[in-house]
Structure formats: structure tokens, C-alpha cells
Short mmCIF file of C-alpha atoms and ligand atoms in Angstrom, two decimals:
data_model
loop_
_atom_site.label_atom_id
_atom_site.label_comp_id
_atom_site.label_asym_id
_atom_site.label_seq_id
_atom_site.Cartn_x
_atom_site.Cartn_y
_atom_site.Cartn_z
CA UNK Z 18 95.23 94.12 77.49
CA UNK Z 19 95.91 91.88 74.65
CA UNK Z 20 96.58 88.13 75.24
CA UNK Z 21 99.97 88.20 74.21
CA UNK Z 22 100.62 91.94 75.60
CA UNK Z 23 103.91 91.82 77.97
CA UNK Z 24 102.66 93.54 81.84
CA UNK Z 25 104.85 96.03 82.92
CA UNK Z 26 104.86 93.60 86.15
CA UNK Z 27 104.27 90.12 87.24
CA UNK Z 28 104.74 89.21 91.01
CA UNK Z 29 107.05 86.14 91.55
CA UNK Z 30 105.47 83.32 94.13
CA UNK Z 31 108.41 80.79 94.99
CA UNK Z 32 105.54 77.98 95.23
CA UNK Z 33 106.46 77.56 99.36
CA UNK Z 34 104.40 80.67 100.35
CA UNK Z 35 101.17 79.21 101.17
CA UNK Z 36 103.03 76.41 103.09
CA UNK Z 37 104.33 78.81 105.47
CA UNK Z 38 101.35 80.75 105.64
CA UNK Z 39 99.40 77.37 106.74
CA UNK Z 40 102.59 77.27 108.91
CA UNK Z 41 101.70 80.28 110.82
CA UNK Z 42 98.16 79.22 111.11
CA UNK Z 43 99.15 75.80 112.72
CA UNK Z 44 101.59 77.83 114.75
CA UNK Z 45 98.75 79.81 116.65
CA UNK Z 46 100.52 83.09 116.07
CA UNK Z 47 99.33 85.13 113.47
CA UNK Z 48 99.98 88.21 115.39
CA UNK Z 49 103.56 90.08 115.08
CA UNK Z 50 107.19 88.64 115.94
CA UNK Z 51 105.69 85.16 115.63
CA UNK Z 52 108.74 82.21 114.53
CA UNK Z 53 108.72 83.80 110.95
CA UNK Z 54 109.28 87.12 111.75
CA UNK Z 55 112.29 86.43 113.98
CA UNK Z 56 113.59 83.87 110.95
CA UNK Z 57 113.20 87.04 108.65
CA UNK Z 58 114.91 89.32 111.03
CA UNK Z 59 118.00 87.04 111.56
CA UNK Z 60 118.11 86.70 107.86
CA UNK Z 61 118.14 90.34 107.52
CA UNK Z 62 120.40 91.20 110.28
CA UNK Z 63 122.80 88.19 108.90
CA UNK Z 64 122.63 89.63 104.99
CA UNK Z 65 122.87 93.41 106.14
CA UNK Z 66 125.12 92.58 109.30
CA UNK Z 67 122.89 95.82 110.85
CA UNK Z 68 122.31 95.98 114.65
CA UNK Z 69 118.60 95.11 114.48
CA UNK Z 70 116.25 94.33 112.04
CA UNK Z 71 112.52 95.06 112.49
CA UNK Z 72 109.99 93.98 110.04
CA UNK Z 73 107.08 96.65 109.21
CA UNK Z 74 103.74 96.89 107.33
CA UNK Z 75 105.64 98.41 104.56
CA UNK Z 76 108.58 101.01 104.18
CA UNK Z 77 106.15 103.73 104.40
CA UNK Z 78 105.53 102.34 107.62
CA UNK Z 79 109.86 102.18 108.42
CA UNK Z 80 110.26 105.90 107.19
CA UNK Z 81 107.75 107.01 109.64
CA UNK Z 82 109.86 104.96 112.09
CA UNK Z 83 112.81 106.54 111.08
CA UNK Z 84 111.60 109.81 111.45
CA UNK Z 85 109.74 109.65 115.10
CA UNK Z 86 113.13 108.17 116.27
CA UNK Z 87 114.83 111.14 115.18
CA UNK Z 88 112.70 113.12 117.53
CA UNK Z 89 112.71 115.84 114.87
CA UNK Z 90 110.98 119.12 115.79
CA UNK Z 91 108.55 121.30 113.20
CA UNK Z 92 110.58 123.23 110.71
CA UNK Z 93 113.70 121.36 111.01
CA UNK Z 94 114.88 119.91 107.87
CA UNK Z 95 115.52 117.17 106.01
CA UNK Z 96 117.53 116.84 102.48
CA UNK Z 97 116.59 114.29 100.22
CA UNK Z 98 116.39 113.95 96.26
CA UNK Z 99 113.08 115.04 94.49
CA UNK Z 100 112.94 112.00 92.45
CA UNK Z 101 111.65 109.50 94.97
CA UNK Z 102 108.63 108.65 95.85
CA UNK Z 103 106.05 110.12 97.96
CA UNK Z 104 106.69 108.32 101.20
CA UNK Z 105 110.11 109.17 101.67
CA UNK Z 106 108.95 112.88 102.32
CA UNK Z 107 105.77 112.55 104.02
CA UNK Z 108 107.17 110.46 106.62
CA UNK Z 109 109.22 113.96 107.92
CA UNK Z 110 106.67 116.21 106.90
CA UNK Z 111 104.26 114.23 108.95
CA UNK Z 112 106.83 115.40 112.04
CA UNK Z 113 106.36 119.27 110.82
CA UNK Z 114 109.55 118.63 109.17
CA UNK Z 115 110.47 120.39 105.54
CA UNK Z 116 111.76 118.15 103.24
CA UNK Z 117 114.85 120.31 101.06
CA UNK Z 118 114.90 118.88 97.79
CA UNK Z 119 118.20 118.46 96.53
CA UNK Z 120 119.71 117.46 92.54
CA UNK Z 121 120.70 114.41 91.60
CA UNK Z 122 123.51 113.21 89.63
CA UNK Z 123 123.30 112.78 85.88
CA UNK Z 124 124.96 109.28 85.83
CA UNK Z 125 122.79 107.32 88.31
CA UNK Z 126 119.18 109.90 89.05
CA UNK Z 127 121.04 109.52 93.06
CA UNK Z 128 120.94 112.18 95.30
CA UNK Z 129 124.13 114.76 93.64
CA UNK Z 130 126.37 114.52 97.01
CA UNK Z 131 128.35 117.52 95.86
CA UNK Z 132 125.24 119.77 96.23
CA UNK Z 133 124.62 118.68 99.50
CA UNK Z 134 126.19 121.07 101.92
CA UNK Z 135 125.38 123.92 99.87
CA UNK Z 136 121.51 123.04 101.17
CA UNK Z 137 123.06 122.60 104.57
CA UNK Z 138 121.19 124.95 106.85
CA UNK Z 139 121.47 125.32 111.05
CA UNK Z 140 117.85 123.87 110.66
CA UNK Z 141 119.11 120.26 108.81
CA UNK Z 142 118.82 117.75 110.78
CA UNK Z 143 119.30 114.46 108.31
CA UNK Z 144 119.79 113.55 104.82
CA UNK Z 145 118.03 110.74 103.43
CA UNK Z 146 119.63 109.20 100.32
CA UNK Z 147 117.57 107.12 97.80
CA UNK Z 148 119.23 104.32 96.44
CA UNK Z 149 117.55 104.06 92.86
CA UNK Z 150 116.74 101.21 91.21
CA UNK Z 151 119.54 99.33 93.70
CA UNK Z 152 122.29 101.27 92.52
CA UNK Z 153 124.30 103.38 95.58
CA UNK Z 154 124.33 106.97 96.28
CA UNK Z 155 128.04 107.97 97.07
CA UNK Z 156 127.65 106.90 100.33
CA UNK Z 157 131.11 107.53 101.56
CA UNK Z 158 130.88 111.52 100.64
CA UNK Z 159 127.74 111.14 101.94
CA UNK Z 160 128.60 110.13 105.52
CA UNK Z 161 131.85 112.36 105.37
CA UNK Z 162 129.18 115.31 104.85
CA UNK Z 163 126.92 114.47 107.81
CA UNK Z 164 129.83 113.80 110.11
CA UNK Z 165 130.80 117.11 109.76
CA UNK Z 166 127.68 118.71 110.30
CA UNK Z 167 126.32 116.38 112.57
CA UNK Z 168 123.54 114.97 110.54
CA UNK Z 169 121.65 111.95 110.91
CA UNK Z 170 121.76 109.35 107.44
CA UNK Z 171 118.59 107.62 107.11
CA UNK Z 172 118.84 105.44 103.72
CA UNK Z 173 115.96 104.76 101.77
CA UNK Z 174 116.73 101.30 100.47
CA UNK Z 175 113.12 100.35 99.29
CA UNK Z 176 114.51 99.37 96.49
CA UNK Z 177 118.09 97.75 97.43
CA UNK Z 178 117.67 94.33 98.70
CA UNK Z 179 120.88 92.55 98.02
CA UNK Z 180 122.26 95.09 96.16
CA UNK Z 181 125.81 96.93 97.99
CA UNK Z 182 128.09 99.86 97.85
CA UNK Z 183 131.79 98.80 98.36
CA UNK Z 184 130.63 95.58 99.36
CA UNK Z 185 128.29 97.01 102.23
CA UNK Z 186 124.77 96.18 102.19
CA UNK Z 187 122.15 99.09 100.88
CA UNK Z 188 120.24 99.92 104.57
CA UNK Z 189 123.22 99.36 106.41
CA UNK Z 190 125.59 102.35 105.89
CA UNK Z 191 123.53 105.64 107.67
CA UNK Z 192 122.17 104.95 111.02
CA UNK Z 193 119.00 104.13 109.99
CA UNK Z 194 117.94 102.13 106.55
CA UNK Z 195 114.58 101.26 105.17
CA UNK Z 196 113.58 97.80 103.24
CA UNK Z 197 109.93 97.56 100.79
CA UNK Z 198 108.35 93.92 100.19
CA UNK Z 199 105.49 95.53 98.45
CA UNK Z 200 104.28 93.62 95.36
CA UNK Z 201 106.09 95.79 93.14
CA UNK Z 202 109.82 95.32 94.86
CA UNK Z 203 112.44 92.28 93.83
CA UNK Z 204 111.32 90.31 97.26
CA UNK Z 205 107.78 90.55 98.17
CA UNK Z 206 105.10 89.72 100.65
CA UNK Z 207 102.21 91.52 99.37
CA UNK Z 208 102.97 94.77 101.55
CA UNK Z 209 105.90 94.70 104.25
CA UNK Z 210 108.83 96.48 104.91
CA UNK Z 211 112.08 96.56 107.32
CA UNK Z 212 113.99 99.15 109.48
CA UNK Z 213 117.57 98.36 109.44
CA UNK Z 214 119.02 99.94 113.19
CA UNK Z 215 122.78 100.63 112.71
CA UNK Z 216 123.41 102.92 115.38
CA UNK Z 217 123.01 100.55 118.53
CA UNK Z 218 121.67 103.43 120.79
CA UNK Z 219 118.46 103.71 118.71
CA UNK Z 220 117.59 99.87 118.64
CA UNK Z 221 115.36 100.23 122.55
CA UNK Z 222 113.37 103.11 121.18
CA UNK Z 223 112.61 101.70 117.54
CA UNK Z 224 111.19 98.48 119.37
CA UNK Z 225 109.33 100.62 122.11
CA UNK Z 226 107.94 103.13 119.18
CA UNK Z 227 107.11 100.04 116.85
CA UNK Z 228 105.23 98.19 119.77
CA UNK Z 229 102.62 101.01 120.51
CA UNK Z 230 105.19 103.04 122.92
CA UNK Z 231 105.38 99.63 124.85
CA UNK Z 232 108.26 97.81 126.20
CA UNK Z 233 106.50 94.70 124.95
CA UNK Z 234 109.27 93.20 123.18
CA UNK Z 235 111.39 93.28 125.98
CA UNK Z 236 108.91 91.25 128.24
CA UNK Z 237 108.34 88.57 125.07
CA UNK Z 238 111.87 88.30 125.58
CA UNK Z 239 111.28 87.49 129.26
CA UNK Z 240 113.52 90.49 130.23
CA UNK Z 241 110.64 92.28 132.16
CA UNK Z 242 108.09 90.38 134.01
CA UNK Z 243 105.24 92.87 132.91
CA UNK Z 244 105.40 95.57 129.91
CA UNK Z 245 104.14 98.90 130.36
CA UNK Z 246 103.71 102.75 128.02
CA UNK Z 247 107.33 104.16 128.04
CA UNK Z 248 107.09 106.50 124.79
CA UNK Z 249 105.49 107.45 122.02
CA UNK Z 250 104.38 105.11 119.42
CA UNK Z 251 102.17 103.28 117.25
CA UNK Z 252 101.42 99.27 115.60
CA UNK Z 253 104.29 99.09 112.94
CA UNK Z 254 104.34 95.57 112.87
CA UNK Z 255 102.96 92.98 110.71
CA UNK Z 256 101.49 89.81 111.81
CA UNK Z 257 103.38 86.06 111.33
CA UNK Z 258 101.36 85.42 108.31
CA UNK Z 259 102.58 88.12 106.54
CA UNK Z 260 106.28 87.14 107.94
CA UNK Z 261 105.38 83.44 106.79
CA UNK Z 262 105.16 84.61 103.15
CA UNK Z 263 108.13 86.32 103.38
CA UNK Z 264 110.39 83.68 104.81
CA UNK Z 265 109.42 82.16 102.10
CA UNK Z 266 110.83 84.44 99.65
CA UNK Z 267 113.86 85.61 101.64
CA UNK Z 268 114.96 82.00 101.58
CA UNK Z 269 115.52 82.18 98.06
CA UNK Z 270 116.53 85.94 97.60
CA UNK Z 271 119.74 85.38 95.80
CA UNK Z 272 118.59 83.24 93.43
CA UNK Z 273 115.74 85.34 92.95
CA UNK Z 274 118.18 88.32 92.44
CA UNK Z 275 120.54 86.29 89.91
CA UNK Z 276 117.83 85.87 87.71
CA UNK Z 277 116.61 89.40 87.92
CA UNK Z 278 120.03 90.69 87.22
CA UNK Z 279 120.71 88.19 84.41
CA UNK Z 280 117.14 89.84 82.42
CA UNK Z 281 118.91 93.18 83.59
CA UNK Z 282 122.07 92.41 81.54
CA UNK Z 283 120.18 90.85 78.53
CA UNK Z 284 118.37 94.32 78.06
CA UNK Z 285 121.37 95.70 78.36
CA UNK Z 286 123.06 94.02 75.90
CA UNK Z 287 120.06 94.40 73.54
CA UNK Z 288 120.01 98.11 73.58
CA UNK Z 289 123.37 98.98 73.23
CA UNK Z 290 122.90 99.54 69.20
CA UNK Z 291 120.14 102.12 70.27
CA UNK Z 292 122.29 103.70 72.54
CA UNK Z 293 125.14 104.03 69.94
CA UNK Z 294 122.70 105.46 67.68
CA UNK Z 295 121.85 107.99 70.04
CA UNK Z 296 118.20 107.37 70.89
CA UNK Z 297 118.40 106.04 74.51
CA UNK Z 298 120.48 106.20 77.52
CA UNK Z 299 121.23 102.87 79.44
CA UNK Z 300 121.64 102.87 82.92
CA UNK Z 301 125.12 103.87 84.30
CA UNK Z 302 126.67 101.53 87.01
CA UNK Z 303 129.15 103.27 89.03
CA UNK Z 304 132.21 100.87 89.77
CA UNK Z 305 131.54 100.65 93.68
CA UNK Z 306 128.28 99.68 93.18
CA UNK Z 307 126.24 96.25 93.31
CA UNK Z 308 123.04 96.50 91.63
CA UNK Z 309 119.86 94.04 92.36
CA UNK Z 310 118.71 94.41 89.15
CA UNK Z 311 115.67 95.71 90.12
CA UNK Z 312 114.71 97.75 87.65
CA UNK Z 313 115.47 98.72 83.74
CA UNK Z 314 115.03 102.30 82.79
CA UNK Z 315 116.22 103.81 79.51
CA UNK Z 316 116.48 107.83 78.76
CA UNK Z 317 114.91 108.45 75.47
CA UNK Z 318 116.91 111.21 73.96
CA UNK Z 319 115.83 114.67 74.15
CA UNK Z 320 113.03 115.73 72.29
CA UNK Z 321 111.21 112.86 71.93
CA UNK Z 322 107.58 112.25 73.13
CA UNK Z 323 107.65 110.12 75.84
CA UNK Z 324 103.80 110.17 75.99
CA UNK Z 325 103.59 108.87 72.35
CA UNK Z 326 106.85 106.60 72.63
CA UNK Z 327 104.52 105.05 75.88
CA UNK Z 328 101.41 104.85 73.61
CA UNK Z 329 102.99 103.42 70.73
CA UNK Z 330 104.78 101.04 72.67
CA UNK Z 331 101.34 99.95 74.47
CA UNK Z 332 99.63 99.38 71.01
CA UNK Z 333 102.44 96.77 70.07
CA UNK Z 334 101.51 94.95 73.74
CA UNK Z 335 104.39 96.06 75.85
CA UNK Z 336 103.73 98.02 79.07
CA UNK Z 337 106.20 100.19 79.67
CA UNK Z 338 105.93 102.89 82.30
CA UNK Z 339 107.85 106.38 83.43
CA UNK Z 340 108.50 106.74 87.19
CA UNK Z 341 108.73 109.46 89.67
CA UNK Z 342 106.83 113.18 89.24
CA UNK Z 343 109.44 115.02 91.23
CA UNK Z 344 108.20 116.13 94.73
CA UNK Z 345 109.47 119.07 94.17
CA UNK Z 346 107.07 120.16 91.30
CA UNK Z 347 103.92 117.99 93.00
CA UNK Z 348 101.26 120.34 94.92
CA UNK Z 349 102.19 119.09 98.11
CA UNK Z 350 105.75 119.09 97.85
CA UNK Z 351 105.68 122.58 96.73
CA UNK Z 352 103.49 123.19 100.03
CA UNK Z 353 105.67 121.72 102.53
CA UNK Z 354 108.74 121.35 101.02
CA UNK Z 355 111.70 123.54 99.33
CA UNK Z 356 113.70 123.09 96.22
CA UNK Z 357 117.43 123.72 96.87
CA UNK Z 358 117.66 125.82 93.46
CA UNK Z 359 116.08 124.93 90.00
CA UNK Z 360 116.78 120.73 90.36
CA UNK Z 361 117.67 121.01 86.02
CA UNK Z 362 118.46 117.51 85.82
CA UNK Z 363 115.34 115.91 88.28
CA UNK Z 364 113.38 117.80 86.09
CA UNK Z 365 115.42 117.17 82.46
CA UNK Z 366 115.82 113.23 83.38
CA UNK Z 367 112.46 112.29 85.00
CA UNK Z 368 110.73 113.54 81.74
CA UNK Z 369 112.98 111.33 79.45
CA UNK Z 370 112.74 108.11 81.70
CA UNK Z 371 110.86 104.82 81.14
CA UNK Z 372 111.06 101.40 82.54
CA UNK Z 373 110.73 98.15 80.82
CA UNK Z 374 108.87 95.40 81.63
CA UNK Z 375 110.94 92.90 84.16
CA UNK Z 376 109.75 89.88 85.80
CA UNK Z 377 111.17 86.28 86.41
CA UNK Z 378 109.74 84.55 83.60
CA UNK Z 379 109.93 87.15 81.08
CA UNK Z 380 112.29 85.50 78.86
CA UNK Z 381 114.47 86.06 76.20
CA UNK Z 382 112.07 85.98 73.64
CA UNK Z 383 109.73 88.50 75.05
CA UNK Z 384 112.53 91.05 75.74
CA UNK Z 385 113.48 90.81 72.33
CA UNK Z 386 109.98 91.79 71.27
CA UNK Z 387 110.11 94.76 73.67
CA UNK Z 388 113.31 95.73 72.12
CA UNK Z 389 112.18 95.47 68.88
CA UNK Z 390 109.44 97.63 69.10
CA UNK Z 391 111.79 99.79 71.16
CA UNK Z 392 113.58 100.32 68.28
CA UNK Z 393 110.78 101.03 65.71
CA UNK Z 394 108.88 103.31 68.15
CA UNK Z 395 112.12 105.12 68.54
CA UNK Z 396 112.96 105.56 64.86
CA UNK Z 397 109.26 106.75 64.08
CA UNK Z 398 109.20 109.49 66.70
CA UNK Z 399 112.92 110.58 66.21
CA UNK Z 400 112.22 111.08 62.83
CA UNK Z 401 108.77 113.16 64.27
CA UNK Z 402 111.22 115.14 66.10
CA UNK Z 403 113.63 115.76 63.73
CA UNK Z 404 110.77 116.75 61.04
CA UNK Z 405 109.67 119.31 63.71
CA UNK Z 406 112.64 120.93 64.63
CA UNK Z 407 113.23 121.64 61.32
CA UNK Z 408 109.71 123.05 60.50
CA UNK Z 409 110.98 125.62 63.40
C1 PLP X 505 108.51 101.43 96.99
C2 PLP X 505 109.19 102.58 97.60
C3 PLP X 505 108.80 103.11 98.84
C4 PLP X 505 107.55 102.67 99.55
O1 PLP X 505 107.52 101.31 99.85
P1 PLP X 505 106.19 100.67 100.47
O2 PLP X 505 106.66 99.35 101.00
O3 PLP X 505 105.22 100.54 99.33
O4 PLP X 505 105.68 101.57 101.53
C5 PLP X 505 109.54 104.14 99.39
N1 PLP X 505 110.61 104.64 98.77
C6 PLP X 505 111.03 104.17 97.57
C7 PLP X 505 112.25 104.74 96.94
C8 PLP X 505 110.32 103.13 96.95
O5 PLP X 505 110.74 102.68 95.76
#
């Protein structure tokens, strides 16, 4: 990479993280639900006003949470969207359970709520709605649909920190929601994660499943006077130093979030000549939603090369990146899932999609740059395109 190239990413450190980490050390806890994690899981519980909030090694690790306390059974299903990423299927599929791979809508790439109960089957069990790039599903249809069929909402809110739909926090809507600190995710701790318990009556289970099928929470909250194997379970904890570096970040998670949003709107305001001129797509923001601005995608028009737009765009030092290969299309998704018809637009969208780069610290100045050669690298290969289709 060039010395001036702009990363795709750039983790953000607060500059208190390593005091809290030698924090934990001085504590003598460094194993899990030390001081920091139970500051983190107020914080969470507070923000999200959810009935419990339990930090995990990632939200890999709070999907497979989700979807032991749903005590599913092999070949029951589970609708989700096919543009997601890996984890929010294999943590079913790892219970035997088929993941039905549903469309998503054209404005926001979110699971398409009206096509829903058409995959509806007496097998379903959930539906697990991906809020991308923290903007909402239609979370209101959403819950009106598994209230009538009796289906469990498990929200996959990786991505959603701080971001809300009708004022509701992402995670805190179905009856179970999932949180990702990974390096990559607007508040970070390396690798971490949080289930968000809404419905009250799973909150015993989901700390007796994250505690190796112990009741070992209960007795380090000097409720029991010796803990013992009650269920199934494994270690989906992480220890105080992780939580330490955390705390450290979730203390300033709405500043963190202003900033991101406010590089979010300056790319959006940049672009808007290429949209007019028909070469991109910007993000659509439905009006009951709250976005994080976690992440900047355009949708180069059809027809042109993403691969080259990519490559073209790396030679001028700017790292931009596509996203998702639908499950649905993937070999393993074909193997244990099911695609609830042809999925035209996870297919059309996914293949137009990039993201920009966007970190705290970017700057004005670079995000010009990646605009400008936005704009070049989009005239060149429109003109590519338009050259080929009429050689045709
Ligand atoms: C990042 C992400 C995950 C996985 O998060 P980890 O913390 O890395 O396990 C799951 N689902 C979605 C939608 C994500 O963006």
C-alpha cells in the first residue's frame, strides 16, 4: 500500500483503553463478569433499556446463544436475508436448523418484510432480521408477522449500536438481539459481542447456557450458596480485560457515533452530483430510522465493472471494498439452506455494491480525494460500458 493510500479501515483507540486494561489487571479479575463487564452491561441495558445484557466473545458467539435458547430442533427453520454474513446462518444450522433465505428490499438491502409469510412454513420457527449498515428492517411488520404465526424475532444488530427504529434501540425490539465489538464495527474491543434478552423468561437460561450449563451467575450473585450443571451450555463469555477495553469505548459511544455519522453525511453530500448523473446509488434512509453511520456503500449503476471500478480505485490509493456473497449462492448455504424463490435483488444489488473508506480521522480532505477518483473511475468505465453495449 502506498504511503498516502486511504485503508478501507482504521480502528479507533479512545487513548483510555490500556488504562482500564491495567485496571483489570490491578483488579485481580481477568476472568468474565469482572467490575467492567457489569459497567458494560448496565450501559447496555441503560442505552437499549433490554431485560439483560450479556457480553460475549463476539456476536458469532451471541447468535449461537440465540439459537440454543430457542431450543430449535433439526429441520426446523429459520428466515433470514441472504445478504448477511456467514454467522448469522451457521449459528441455526449448527442446531440442524435450515436457514430460508428470504429478498430484501430495494431501498435499504433489509430483509423485504412483505415476502416474509409467503416463506412461512409449519416448520418456521424464527425470523432473524439484519439491520444493515445500522439502518432498521421494518420492524413493526416484522413483529406483526411473527405474532401471528408465533415466531420467535432474533435481531441481528452486529452492526446497530446506537442506531434506532422509531426511537427504539436496534437489539431491543425481537426477543432476542445481537451486538459485534469486533475491530471492524463502530465500537470495538478487538473481538466481543452482546446478547440483548428482551423477553424476561429467557434471561435464567441465557446466563445458565453462557456459564457452561452452570447456575454460576446466580451463586456470584450470592443467590445460591453453591452452583451446580442445570443445562446445556458452553464458555460464551469474555474475560474483564476484554470488558476493560470496552468500557472504555462504550463511555464515549455517542461521541464516537456523531463523528462517524457526520463523515457519513459529508459523503453524502459529496456524491449527490454522481447520483444525479446516474452513476451511483446513495444509501436510502427510511424516515423511522436512526442510522449509526456505520457504514457508506454506493450502488454503481448497472453495467459497470465493479471488479475494475475496485482496481482502478486501488491504483489511485483508496481501498474500497464490496460486501456480502449472498448465502444463498455460497456452497454451504446452498447445502444447508433454501432460497425462498430467485432472491433478484440480493443477487442484482450485492453485485453493484461497494463501501468507502470510513474511519474517525479520515477527514475532509481525504474523502474528497476518494470522491474524486470516484468520479473519474466512474466516468472511464461508464463510458467502457456504454462503448460495449453499443458494439452489441
Ligand atoms: C460483523 C457481523 C457479524 C459477526 O460479528 P462478530 O463479532 O465478528 O462475530 C454478524 N452479523 C453481521 C450482520 C455482522 O455485520
Amino acid at each position: 500500500m502506498a504511503a498516502d493510500a486511504i485503508p478501507f479501515n482504521r480502528p479507533y483507540a479512545t487513548g483510555k483503553e490500556a488504562d482500564y486494561i491495567a485496571g483489570a489487571i490491578a483488579n485481580s479479575h481477568l476472568a468474565g463478569d469482572g467490575p467492567f463487564t457489569r459497567q458494560c452491561h448496565r450501559w447496555i441495558e441503560e442505552q437499549a433499556g433490554c431485560a439483560r445484557a450479556l457480553l460475549t466473545p463476539s456476536c458469532t458467539a451471541a447468535l449461537d446463544l440465540a439459537a440454543l435458547l430457542l431450543e430449535l430442533e433439526p429441520g426446523d427453520e429459520v428466515i433470514m436475508p441472504s445478504f448477511t454474513f456467514v454467522s448469522t446462518a451457521n449459528a441455526f444450522v449448527l442446531r440442524g436448523a435450515v436457514p430460508v433465505f428470504v429478498d430484501i428490499r430495494e431501498d435499504t438491502l433489509n430483509l423485504n418484510e412483505r415476502l416474509i409469510e409467503a416463506a412461512i412454513t409449519s416448520r418456521t420457527r424464527a425470523i432473524v432480521p439484519v439491520h444493515y449498515a445500522g439502518v432498521a428492517c421494518e420492524m413493526d411488520a416484522i413483529s406483526g408477522i411473527a405474532r401471528r404465526h408465533d415466531l420467535r424475532i432474533v435481531e441481528d444488530a452486529a452492526q446497530g449500536i446506537l442506531a434506532s427504529y422509531k426511537g427504539r434501540a436496534l437489539g431491543s425490539i425481537g426477543d432476542l438481539g445481537t451486538l459485534s465489538f469486533h475491530e471492524t464495527k463502530n465500537i470495538i474491543c478487538g473481538e466481543g459481542g452482546a446478547l440483548l434478552v428482551n423477553d424476561r423468561s429467557l434471561v435464567a437460561r441465557a446466563e445458565i447456557i453462557r456459564e457452561k450449563g452452570t447456575d454460576r451467575s446466580r451463586f456470584f450473585r450470592g443467590e445460591i450458596d453453591k452452583y451446580t450443571w442445570q443445562d446445556v451450555g458452553s464458555s460464551l463469555l469474555p474475560g474483564d480485560n476484554t470488558a476493560a477495553f470496552l468500557w472504555a469505548q462504550l463511555e464515549q459511544a455517542q461521541d464516537i457515533t456523531g463523528k462517524r455519522i457526520a463523515l457519513w453525511r459529508t459523503y453524502h453530500e459529496m456524491l449527490s452530483p454522481l447520483e444525479q448523473q446516474g452513476l451511483l446509488r446513495r444509501p436510502i434512509i427510511p424516515e423511522d430510522c436512526q442510522h449509526n453511520g456505520h457504514l457508506y456503500y454506493v450502488l454503481l449503476a448497472p453495467g459497470i465493472d465493479r471488479e475494475a471500478v475496485l482496481d482502478a480505485l486501488k491504483a489511485r490509493g483508496v481501498h474500497a471494498v464490496f460486501h456480502y456473497v449472498p448465502l444463498h449462492s455460497s456452497p454451504a448455504g446452498r447445502r444447508f439452506g433454501r432460497a425462498q424463490g430467485e432472491l433478484p435483488l440480493t443477487n442484482g444489488l450485492s453485485a453493484r455494491l461497494i463501501r468507502l473508506p470510513l474511519w474517525i480521522g479520515l477527514g475532509e480532505v481525504r474523502q474528497q480525494r476518494v470522491c474524486d477518483s470516484l468520479d473519474l473511475v466512474l466516468r472511464e468505465s461508464s463510458r467502457r460500458a456504454l462503448r460495449r453495449s453499443v458494439a452489441q
